PDB file of C-alpha atoms and ligand atoms in Angstrom:
ATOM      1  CA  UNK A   1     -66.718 136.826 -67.381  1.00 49.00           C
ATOM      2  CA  UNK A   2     -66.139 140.803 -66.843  1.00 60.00           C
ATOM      3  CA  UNK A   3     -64.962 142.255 -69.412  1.00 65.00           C
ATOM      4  CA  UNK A   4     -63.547 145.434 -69.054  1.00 73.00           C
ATOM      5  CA  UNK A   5     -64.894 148.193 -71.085  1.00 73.00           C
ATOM      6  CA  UNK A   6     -61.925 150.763 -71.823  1.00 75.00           C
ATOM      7  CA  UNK A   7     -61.578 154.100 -73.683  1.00 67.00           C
ATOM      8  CA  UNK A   8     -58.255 153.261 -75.016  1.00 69.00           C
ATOM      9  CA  UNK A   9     -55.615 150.083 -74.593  1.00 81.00           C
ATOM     10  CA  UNK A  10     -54.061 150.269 -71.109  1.00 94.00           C
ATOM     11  CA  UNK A  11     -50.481 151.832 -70.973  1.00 97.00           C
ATOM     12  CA  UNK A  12     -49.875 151.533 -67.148  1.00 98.00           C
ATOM     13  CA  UNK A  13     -51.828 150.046 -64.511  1.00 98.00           C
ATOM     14  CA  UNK A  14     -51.620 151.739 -60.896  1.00 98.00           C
ATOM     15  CA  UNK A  15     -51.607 149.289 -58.020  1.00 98.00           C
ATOM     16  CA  UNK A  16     -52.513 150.372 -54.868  1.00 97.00           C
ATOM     17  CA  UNK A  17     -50.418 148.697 -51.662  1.00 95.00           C
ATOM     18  CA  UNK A  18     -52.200 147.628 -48.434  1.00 93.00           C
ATOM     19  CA  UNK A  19     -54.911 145.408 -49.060  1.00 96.00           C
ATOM     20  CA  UNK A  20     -53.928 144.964 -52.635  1.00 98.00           C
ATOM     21  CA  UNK A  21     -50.100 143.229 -53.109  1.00 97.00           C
ATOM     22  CA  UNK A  22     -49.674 142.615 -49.211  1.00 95.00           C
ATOM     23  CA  UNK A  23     -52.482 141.332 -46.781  1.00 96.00           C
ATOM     24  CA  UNK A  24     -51.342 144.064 -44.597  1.00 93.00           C
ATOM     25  CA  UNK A  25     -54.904 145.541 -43.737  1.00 94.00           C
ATOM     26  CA  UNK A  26     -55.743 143.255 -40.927  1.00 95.00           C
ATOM     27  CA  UNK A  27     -52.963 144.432 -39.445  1.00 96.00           C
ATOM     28  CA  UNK A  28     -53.412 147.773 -40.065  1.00 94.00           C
ATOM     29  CA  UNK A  29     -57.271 147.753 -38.831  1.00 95.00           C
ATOM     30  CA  UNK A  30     -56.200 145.979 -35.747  1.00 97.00           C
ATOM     31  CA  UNK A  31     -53.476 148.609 -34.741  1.00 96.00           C
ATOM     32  CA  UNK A  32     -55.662 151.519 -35.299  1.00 96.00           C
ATOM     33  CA  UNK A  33     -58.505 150.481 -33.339  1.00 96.00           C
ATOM     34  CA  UNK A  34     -56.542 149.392 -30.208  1.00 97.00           C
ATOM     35  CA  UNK A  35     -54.757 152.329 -30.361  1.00 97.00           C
ATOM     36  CA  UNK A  36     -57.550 154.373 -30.722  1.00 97.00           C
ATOM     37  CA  UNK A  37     -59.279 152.626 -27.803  1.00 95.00           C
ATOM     38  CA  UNK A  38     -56.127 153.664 -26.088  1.00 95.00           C
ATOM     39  CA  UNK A  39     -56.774 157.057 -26.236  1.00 97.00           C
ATOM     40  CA  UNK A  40     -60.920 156.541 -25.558  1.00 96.00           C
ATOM     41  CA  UNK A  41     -61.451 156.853 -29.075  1.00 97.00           C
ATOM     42  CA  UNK A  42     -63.528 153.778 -29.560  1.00 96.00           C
ATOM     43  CA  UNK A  43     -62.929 152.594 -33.484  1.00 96.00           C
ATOM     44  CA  UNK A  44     -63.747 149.192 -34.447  1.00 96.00           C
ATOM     45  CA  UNK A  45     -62.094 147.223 -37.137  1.00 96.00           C
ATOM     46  CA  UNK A  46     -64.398 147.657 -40.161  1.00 97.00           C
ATOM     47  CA  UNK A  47     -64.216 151.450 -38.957  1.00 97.00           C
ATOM     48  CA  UNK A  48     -60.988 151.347 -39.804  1.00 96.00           C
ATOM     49  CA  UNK A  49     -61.233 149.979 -43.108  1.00 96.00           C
ATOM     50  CA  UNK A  50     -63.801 152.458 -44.507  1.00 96.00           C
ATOM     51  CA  UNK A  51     -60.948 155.073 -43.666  1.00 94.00           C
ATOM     52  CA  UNK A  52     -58.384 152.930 -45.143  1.00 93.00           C
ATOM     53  CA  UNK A  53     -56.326 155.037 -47.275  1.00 86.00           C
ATOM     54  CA  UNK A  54     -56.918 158.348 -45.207  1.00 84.00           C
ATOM     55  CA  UNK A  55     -53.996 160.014 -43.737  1.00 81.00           C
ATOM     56  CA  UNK A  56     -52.974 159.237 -39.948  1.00 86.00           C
ATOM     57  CA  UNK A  57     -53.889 162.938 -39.039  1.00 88.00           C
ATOM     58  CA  UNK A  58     -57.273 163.079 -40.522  1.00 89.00           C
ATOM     59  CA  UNK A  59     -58.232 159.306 -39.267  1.00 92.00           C
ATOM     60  CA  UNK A  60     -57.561 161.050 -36.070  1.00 95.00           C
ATOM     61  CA  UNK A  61     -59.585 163.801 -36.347  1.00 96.00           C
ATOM     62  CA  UNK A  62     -62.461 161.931 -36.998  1.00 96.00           C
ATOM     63  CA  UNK A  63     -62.487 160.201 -34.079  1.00 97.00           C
ATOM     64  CA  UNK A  64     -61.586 163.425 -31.610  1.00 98.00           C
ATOM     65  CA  UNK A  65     -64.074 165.106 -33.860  1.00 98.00           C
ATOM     66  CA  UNK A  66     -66.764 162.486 -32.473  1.00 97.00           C
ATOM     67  CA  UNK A  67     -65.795 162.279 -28.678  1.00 97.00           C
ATOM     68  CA  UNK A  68     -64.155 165.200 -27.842  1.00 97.00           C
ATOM     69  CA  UNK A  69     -65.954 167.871 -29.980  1.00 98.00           C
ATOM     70  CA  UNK A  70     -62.918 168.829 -31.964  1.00 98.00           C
ATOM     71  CA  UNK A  71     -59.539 168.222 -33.810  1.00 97.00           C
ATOM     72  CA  UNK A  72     -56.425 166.702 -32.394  1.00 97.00           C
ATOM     73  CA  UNK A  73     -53.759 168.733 -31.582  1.00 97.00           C
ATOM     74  CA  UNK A  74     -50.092 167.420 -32.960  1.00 96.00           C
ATOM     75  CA  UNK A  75     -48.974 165.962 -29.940  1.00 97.00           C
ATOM     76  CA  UNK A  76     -51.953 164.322 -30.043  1.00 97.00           C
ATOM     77  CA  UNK A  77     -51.884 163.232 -33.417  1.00 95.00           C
ATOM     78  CA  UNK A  78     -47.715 162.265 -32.819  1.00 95.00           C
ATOM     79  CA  UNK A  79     -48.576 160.150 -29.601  1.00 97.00           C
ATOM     80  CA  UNK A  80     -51.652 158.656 -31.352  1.00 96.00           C
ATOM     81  CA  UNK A  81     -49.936 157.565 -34.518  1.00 93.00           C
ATOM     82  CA  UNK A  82     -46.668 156.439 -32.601  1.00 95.00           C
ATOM     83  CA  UNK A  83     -49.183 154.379 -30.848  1.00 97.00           C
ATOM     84  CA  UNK A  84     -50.568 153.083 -34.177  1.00 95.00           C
ATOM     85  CA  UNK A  85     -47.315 152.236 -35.569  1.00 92.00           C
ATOM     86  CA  UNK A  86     -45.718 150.685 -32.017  1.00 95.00           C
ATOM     87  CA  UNK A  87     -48.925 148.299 -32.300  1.00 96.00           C
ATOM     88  CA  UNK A  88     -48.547 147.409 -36.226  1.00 93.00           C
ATOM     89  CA  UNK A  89     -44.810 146.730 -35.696  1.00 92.00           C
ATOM     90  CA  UNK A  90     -45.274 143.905 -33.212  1.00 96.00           C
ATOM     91  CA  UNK A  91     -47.747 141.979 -35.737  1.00 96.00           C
ATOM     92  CA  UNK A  92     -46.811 139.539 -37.578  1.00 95.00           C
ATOM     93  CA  UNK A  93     -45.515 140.736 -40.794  1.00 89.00           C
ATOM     94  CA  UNK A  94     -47.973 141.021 -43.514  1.00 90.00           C
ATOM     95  CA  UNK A  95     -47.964 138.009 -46.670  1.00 94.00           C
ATOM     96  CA  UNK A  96     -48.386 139.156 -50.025  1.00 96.00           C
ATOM     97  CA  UNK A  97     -51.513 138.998 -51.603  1.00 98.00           C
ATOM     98  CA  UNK A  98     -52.677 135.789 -52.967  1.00 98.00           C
ATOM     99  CA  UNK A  99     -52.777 136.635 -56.814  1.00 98.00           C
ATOM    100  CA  UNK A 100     -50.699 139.716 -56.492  1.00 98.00           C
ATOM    101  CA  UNK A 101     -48.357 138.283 -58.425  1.00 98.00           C
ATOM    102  CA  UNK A 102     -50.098 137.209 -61.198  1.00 98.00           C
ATOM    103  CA  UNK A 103     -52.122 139.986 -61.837  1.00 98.00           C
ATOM    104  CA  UNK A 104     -48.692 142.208 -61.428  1.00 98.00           C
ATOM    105  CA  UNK A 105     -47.575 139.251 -63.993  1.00 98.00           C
ATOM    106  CA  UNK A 106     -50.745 139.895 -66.528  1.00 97.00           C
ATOM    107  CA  UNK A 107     -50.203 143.225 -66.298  1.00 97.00           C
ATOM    108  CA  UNK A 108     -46.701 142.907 -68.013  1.00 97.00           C
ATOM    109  CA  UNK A 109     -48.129 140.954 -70.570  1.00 96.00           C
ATOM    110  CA  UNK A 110     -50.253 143.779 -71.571  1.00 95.00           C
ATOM    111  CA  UNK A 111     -46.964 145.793 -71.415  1.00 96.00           C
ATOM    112  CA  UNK A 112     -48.032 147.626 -69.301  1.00 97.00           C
ATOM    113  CA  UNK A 113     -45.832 150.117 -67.106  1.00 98.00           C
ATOM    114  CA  UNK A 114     -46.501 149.183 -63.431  1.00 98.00           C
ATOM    115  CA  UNK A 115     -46.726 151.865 -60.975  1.00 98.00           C
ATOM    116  CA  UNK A 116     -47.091 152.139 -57.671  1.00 97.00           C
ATOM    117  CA  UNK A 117     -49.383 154.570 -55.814  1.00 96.00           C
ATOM    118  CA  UNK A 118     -49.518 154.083 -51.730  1.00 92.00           C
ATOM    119  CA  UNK A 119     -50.331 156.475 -49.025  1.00 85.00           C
ATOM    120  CA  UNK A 120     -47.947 154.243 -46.551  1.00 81.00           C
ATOM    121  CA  UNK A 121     -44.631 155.640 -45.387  1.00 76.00           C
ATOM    122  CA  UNK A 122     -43.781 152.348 -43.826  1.00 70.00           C
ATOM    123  CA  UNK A 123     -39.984 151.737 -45.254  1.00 74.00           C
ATOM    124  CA  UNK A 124     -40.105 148.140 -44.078  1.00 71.00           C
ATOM    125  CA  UNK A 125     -42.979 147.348 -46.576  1.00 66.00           C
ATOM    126  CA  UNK A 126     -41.771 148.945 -49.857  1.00 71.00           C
ATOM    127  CA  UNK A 127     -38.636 147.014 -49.329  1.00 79.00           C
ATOM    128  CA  UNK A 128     -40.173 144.036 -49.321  1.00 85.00           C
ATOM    129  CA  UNK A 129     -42.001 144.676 -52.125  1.00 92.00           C
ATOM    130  CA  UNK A 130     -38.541 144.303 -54.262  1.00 90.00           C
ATOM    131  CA  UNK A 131     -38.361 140.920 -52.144  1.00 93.00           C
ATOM    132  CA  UNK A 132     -41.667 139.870 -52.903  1.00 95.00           C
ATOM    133  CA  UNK A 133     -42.003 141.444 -56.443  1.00 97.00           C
ATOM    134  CA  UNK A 134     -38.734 141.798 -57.758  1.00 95.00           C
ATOM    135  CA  UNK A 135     -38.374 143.390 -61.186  1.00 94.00           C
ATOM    136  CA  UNK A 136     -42.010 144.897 -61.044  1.00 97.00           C
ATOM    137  CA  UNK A 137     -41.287 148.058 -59.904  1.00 95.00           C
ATOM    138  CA  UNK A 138     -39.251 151.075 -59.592  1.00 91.00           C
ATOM    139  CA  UNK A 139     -38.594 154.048 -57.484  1.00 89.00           C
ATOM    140  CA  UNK A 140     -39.242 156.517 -60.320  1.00 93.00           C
ATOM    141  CA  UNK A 141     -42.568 154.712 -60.729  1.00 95.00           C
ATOM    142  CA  UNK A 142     -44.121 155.014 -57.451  1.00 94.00           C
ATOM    143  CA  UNK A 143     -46.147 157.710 -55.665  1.00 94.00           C
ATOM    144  CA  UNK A 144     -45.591 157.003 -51.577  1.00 90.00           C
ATOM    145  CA  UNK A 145     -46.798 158.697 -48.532  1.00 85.00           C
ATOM    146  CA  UNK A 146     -43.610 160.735 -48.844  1.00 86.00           C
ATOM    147  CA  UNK A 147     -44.667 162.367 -52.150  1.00 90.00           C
ATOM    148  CA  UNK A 148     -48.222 163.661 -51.549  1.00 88.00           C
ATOM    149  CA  UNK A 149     -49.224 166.517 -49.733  1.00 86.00           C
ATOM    150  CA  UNK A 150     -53.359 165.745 -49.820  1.00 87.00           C
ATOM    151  CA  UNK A 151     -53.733 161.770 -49.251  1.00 84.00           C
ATOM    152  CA  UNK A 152     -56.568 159.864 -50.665  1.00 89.00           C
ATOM    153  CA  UNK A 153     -59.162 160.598 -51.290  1.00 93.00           C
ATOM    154  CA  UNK A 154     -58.064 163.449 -52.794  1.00 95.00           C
ATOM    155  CA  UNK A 155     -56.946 162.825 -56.701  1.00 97.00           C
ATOM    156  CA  UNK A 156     -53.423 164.075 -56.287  1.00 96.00           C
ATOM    157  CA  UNK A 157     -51.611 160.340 -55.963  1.00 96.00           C
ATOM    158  CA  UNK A 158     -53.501 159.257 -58.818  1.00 98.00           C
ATOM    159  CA  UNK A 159     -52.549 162.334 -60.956  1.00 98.00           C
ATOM    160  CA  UNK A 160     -48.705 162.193 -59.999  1.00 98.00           C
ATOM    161  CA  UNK A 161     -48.829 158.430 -60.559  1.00 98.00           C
ATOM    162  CA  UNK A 162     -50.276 159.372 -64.435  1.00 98.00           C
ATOM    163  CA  UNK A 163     -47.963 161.955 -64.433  1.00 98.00           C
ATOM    164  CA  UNK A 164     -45.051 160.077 -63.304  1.00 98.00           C
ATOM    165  CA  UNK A 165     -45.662 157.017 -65.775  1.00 98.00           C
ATOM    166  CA  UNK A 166     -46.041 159.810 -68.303  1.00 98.00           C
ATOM    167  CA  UNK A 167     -49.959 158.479 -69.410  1.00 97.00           C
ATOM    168  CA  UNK A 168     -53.346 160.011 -70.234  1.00 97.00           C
ATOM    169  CA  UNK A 169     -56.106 158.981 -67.576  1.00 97.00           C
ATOM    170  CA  UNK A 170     -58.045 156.687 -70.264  1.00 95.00           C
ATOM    171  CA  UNK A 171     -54.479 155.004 -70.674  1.00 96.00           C
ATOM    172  CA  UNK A 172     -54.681 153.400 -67.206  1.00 97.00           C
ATOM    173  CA  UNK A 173     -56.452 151.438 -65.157  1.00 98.00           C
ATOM    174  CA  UNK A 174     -56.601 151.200 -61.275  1.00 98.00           C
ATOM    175  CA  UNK A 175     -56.235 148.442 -58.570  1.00 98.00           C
ATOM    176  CA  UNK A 176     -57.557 149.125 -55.539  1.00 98.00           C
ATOM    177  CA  UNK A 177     -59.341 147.513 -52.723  1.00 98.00           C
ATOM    178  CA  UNK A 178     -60.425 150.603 -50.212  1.00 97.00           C
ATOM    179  CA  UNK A 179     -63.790 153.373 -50.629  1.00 97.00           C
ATOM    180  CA  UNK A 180     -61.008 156.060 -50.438  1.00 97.00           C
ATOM    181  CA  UNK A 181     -58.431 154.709 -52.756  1.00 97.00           C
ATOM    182  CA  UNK A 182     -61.316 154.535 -55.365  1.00 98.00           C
ATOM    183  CA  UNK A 183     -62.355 157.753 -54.553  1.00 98.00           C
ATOM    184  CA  UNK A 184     -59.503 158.971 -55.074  1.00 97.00           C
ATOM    185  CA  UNK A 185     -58.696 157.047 -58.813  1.00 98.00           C
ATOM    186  CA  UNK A 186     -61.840 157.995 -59.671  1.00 98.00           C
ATOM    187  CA  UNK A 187     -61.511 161.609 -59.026  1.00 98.00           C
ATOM    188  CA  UNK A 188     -58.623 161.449 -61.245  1.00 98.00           C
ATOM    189  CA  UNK A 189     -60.568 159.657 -64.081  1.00 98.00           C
ATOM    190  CA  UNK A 190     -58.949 156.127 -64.333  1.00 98.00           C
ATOM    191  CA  UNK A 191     -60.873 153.108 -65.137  1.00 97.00           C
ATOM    192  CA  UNK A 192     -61.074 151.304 -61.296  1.00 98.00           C
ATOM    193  CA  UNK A 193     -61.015 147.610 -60.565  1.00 98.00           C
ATOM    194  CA  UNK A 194     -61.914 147.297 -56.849  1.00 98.00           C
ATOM    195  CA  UNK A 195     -60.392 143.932 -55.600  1.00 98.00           C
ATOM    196  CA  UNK A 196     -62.801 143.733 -52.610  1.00 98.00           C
ATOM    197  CA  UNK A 197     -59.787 142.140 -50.614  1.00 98.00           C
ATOM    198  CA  UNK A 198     -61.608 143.023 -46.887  1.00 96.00           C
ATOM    199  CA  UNK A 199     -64.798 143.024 -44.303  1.00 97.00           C
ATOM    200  CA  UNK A 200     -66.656 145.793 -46.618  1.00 97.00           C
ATOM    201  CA  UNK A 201     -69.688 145.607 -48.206  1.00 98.00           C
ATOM    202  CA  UNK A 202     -69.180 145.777 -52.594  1.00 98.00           C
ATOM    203  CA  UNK A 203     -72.145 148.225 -52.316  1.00 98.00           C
ATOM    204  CA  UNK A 204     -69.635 150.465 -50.484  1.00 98.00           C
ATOM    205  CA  UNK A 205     -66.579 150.425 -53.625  1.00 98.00           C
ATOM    206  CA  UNK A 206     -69.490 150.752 -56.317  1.00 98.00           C
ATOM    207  CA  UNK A 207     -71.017 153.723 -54.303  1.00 98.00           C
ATOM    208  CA  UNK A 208     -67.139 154.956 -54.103  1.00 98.00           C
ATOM    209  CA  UNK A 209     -67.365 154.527 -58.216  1.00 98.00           C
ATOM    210  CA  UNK A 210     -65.485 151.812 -58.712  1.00 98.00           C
ATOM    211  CA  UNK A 211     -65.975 150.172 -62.250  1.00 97.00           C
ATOM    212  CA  UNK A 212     -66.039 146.809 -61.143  1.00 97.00           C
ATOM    213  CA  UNK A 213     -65.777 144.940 -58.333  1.00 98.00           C
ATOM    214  CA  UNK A 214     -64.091 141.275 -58.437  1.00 98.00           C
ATOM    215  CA  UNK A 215     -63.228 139.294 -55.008  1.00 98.00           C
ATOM    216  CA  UNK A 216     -59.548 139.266 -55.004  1.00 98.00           C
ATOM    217  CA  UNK A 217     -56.553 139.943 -57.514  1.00 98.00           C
ATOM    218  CA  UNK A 218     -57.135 136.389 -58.859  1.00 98.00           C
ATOM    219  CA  UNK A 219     -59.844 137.767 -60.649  1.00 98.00           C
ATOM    220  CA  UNK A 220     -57.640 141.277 -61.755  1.00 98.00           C
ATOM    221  CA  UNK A 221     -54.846 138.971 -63.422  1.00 97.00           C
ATOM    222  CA  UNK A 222     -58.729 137.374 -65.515  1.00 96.00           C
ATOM    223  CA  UNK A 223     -59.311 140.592 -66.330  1.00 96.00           C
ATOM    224  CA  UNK A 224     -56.170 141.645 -67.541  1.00 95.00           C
ATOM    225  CA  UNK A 225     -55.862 138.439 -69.283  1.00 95.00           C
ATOM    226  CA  UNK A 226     -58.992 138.768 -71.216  1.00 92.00           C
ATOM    227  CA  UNK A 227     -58.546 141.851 -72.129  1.00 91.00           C
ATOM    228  CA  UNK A 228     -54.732 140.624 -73.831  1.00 87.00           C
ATOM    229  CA  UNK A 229     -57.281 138.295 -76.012  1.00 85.00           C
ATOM    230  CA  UNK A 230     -59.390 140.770 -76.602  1.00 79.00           C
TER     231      UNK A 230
HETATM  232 CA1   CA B   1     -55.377 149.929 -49.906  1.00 91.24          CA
END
């Protein structure tokens, strides 16, 4: 067993959304790429989880940045995105994430303050995270796509999320499953658990600095359990 190796005993722990409490990312990667494709921006699936976590403008420049020799313009970006999201809303809606739950649960245990931290602006799904998760979290504890003005990978969700739980960043520990996401905890200086939830390599969250790596939140409600023990 991992054992994680902290400078002080957690006081929050910062869960990332998609691809960490809901198995939303399928979806996500699916709508992105056939939208994309729509435009004649050819992005594949596992393209679109390396950019996982970007904002919907810069995921777009990317790819007009590849074919077309430069950025989008925001009608562009407006009739690519609505594309995106017309796509993701007729998928089936995304199922929690098996062990979400109970590392949410070991978490608490550890009394812990839980917080949020999600580039998404997609109302539907932080409703149903009270539905799913009731009694985990709360609207003064979460950073969403509506509160940051530089997405991942850029620190700033990470640092309001500290700031908004009111904790040092050797007080807290990070859950996240995407290259950016750890990027972006990282950049911030919290201790990061990838839960390498997707189609990507672990090579790819270690190279993004993640502290460890574990297969799926199972493993982050271990971790959080040994380290109650320990
Ligand atoms: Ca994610």
């Amino acid at each position: 067993m991992m054992n994680l190796e902290l400078a002080a005993r957690p006081k929050a722990v910062l869960f990332d959304m998609d691809g960490v409490l809901f198995d939303s990312m399928p979806n996500h990667a699916y709508a992105w790429s056939h939208a994309m494709t729509q435009f004649g921006l050819e992005m594949t699936a596992y393209e679109a989880y390396l950019h996982e976590g970007r904002t919907g403008s810069g995921t777009i420049d990317i790819l007009t940045q590849r074919y077309w020799g430069r950025d989008a313009t925001e009608e562009e970006i407006e009739r690519i995105y609505a594309a995106k999201a017309d796509l993701f809303n007729t998928l089936p809606k995304p199922k929690p994430m098996v062990g979400a739950f109970e590392a949410l649960t070991a978490a608490k245990e550890l009394d812990c303050k839980i917080v949020l931290v999600t580039g998404s602006a997609q109302v539907k799904l932080l409703e149903s995270l009270e539905q799913h998760y009731p009694g985990f979290f709360c609207e003064e504890l979460m950073v969403t796509g509506f509160d940051v003005k530089r997405g991942k990978p850029d620190p700033e969700p990470y640092l309001m999320g500290l700031e908004k739980a009111g904790v040092k960043a050797e007080e807290a520990i990070v859950v996240e499953n995407a290259p950016l996401g750890v990027e972006s905890a990282k950049g911030a200086g919290i201790f990061t658990i990838a839960a390498n939830t997707g189609p990507l390599e672990d090579e790819i969250l270690k190279k993004a600095g993640a502290d460890i790596v574990v297969p799926g939140l199972k493993d982050v409600a271990d971790l959080f359990r040994e380290l109650r023990k320990s």
